[in-house]
PDB file of C-alpha atoms in Angstrom:
ATOM      1  CA  MET C   1       6.201  -6.208 -27.567  1.00 73.00           C
ATOM      2  CA  LEU C   2       6.289  -2.662 -26.205  1.00 70.00           C
ATOM      3  CA  ARG C   3       3.284  -3.356 -23.969  1.00 76.00           C
ATOM      4  CA  MET C   4       5.156  -6.235 -22.383  1.00 77.00           C
ATOM      5  CA  ILE C   5       8.292  -4.253 -21.564  1.00 80.00           C
ATOM      6  CA  SER C   6       6.555  -0.979 -20.703  1.00 77.00           C
ATOM      7  CA  PRO C   7       6.247  -1.684 -16.929  1.00 75.00           C
ATOM      8  CA  ALA C   8       9.942  -2.550 -16.699  1.00 73.00           C
ATOM      9  CA  LEU C   9      10.909   0.601 -18.582  1.00 69.00           C
ATOM     10  CA  GLN C  10       8.683   2.744 -16.355  1.00 71.00           C
ATOM     11  CA  ARG C  11      10.391   1.344 -13.248  1.00 68.00           C
ATOM     12  CA  LEU C  12      13.792   2.136 -14.737  1.00 66.00           C
ATOM     13  CA  MET C  13      12.734   5.676 -15.611  1.00 66.00           C
ATOM     14  CA  ARG C  14      11.562   6.619 -12.107  1.00 63.00           C
ATOM     15  CA  SER C  15      13.274   9.665 -10.695  1.00 52.00           C
ATOM     16  CA  HIS C  16      13.726   7.989  -7.324  1.00 50.00           C
ATOM     17  CA  GLN C  17      14.052   4.413  -6.218  1.00 48.00           C
ATOM     18  CA  THR C  18      11.383   3.055  -3.913  1.00 49.00           C
ATOM     19  CA  CYS C  19      12.172   0.991  -0.876  1.00 54.00           C
ATOM     20  CA  ALA C  20      11.487  -2.682  -1.210  1.00 60.00           C
ATOM     21  CA  LEU C  21       8.352  -3.731   0.585  1.00 65.00           C
ATOM     22  CA  PRO C  22       8.669  -6.635   3.001  1.00 72.00           C
ATOM     23  CA  SER C  23       8.400  -9.938   1.168  1.00 77.00           C
ATOM     24  CA  SER C  24       6.058 -11.069   3.926  1.00 83.00           C
ATOM     25  CA  LEU C  25       3.296  -8.823   2.514  1.00 90.00           C
ATOM     26  CA  THR C  26       0.771 -10.988   0.732  1.00 93.00           C
ATOM     27  CA  LEU C  27      -0.487 -10.163  -2.739  1.00 93.00           C
ATOM     28  CA  THR C  28      -3.851  -9.133  -1.283  1.00 94.00           C
ATOM     29  CA  GLU C  29      -2.206  -6.886   1.327  1.00 94.00           C
ATOM     30  CA  ARG C  30      -0.274  -5.210  -1.491  1.00 93.00           C
ATOM     31  CA  ARG C  31      -3.468  -4.755  -3.510  1.00 94.00           C
ATOM     32  CA  VAL C  32      -5.235  -3.231  -0.512  1.00 95.00           C
ATOM     33  CA  LEU C  33      -2.314  -0.858   0.105  1.00 94.00           C
ATOM     34  CA  GLN C  34      -2.289   0.135  -3.540  1.00 92.00           C
ATOM     35  CA  LEU C  35      -5.998   0.988  -3.371  1.00 94.00           C
ATOM     36  CA  VAL C  36      -5.499   2.880  -0.100  1.00 94.00           C
ATOM     37  CA  ALA C  37      -2.726   4.871  -1.797  1.00 92.00           C
ATOM     38  CA  THR C  38      -5.232   5.963  -4.457  1.00 92.00           C
ATOM     39  CA  GLY C  39      -7.509   7.372  -1.766  1.00 92.00           C
ATOM     40  CA  ARG C  40     -10.100   4.616  -1.726  1.00 94.00           C
ATOM     41  CA  SER C  41     -12.122   4.003   1.437  1.00 95.00           C
ATOM     42  CA  ASN C  42     -12.328   0.606   3.111  1.00 96.00           C
ATOM     43  CA  SER C  43     -15.847   0.103   1.765  1.00 97.00           C
ATOM     44  CA  ASP C  44     -14.711   0.991  -1.775  1.00 96.00           C
ATOM     45  CA  ILE C  45     -11.817  -1.455  -1.478  1.00 96.00           C
ATOM     46  CA  ALA C  46     -14.122  -4.178  -0.157  1.00 96.00           C
ATOM     47  CA  GLU C  47     -16.423  -3.648  -3.111  1.00 96.00           C
ATOM     48  CA  ASP C  48     -13.534  -3.780  -5.607  1.00 94.00           C
ATOM     49  CA  LEU C  49     -12.069  -6.963  -4.115  1.00 95.00           C
ATOM     50  CA  TYR C  50     -15.427  -8.659  -3.418  1.00 96.00           C
ATOM     51  CA  VAL C  51     -14.709  -9.051   0.299  1.00 96.00           C
ATOM     52  CA  SER C  52     -16.214  -7.605   3.470  1.00 97.00           C
ATOM     53  CA  VAL C  53     -15.072  -4.348   5.050  1.00 97.00           C
ATOM     54  CA  ALA C  54     -13.889  -6.376   8.056  1.00 97.00           C
ATOM     55  CA  THR C  55     -11.604  -8.373   5.741  1.00 97.00           C
ATOM     56  CA  VAL C  56     -10.127  -5.155   4.351  1.00 97.00           C
ATOM     57  CA  ARG C  57      -9.494  -3.914   7.911  1.00 97.00           C
ATOM     58  CA  LYS C  58      -7.785  -7.192   8.778  1.00 97.00           C
ATOM     59  CA  HIS C  59      -5.538  -6.990   5.693  1.00 96.00           C
ATOM     60  CA  LEU C  60      -4.621  -3.429   6.688  1.00 97.00           C
ATOM     61  CA  GLU C  61      -3.863  -4.489  10.276  1.00 96.00           C
ATOM     62  CA  HIS C  62      -1.502  -7.174   9.005  1.00 95.00           C
ATOM     63  CA  ALA C  63       0.130  -4.790   6.526  1.00 94.00           C
ATOM     64  CA  TYR C  64       0.608  -2.118   9.232  1.00 95.00           C
ATOM     65  CA  ARG C  65       2.329  -4.663  11.467  1.00 94.00           C
ATOM     66  CA  LYS C  66       4.593  -5.884   8.662  1.00 92.00           C
ATOM     67  CA  LEU C  67       5.483  -2.334   7.596  1.00 91.00           C
ATOM     68  CA  GLY C  68       6.024  -1.203  11.181  1.00 91.00           C
ATOM     69  CA  VAL C  69       3.459   1.615  10.969  1.00 93.00           C
ATOM     70  CA  HIS C  70       0.395   2.544  12.993  1.00 94.00           C
ATOM     71  CA  ASN C  71      -1.909   4.364  10.617  1.00 94.00           C
ATOM     72  CA  ARG C  72      -3.207   4.610   7.077  1.00 94.00           C
ATOM     73  CA  MET C  73      -1.111   7.616   6.071  1.00 93.00           C
ATOM     74  CA  ALA C  74       2.135   6.052   7.266  1.00 93.00           C
ATOM     75  CA  ALA C  75       1.259   2.861   5.386  1.00 92.00           C
ATOM     76  CA  VAL C  76       0.789   4.834   2.163  1.00 90.00           C
ATOM     77  CA  VAL C  77       4.125   6.597   2.659  1.00 90.00           C
ATOM     78  CA  ALA C  78       5.845   3.253   3.293  1.00 87.00           C
ATOM     79  CA  PHE C  79       4.106   1.738   0.284  1.00 82.00           C
ATOM     80  CA  ARG C  80       5.398   4.555  -1.907  1.00 81.00           C
ATOM     81  CA  GLY C  81       8.904   4.145  -0.514  1.00 77.00           C
ATOM     82  CA  GLY C  82       9.189   7.142   1.794  1.00 65.00           C
ATOM     83  CA  PRO C  83      10.267   7.398   5.434  1.00 61.00           C
ATOM     84  CA  THR C  84       7.448   6.645   7.857  1.00 48.00           C
ATOM     85  CA  SER C  85       8.909   7.902  11.142  1.00 49.00           C
ATOM     86  CA  ALA C  86       7.969  11.551  10.513  1.00 46.00           C
ATOM     87  CA  VAL C  87       4.394  10.607   9.630  1.00 45.00           C
ATOM     88  CA  ASP C  88       4.029   8.540  12.805  1.00 46.00           C
ATOM     89  CA  GLN C  89       5.303  11.474  14.892  1.00 46.00           C
ATOM     90  CA  VAL C  90       2.862  13.919  13.289  1.00 45.00           C
ATOM     91  CA  GLU C  91      -0.054  11.560  13.919  1.00 48.00           C
ATOM     92  CA  GLU C  92       0.918  11.228  17.603  1.00 47.00           C
ATOM     93  CA  TYR C  93       0.576  14.999  18.136  1.00 43.00           C
ATOM     94  CA  ALA C  94      -2.558  15.480  16.033  1.00 44.00           C
TER      95      ALA C  94
END
């Protein structure tokens, strides 16, 4: 019983609330973003999901558009619930 309610309890115990991701993100786009957030490369993600690297890139392109970001780092910040505008500005000057 505890295993079943553990994820819900962990969400309740978070020190900060995360922003809701757009409902338009598909399950696969969310999985790809989750793997990106762990530091995985596109080729690693493709291997894990049994798809091509081009498919991973396409999922990321769609996720970037839906999240309103332009790069991998900003997507990770948005996925984790943080503000993305500062990350986009830093990337522009880098």
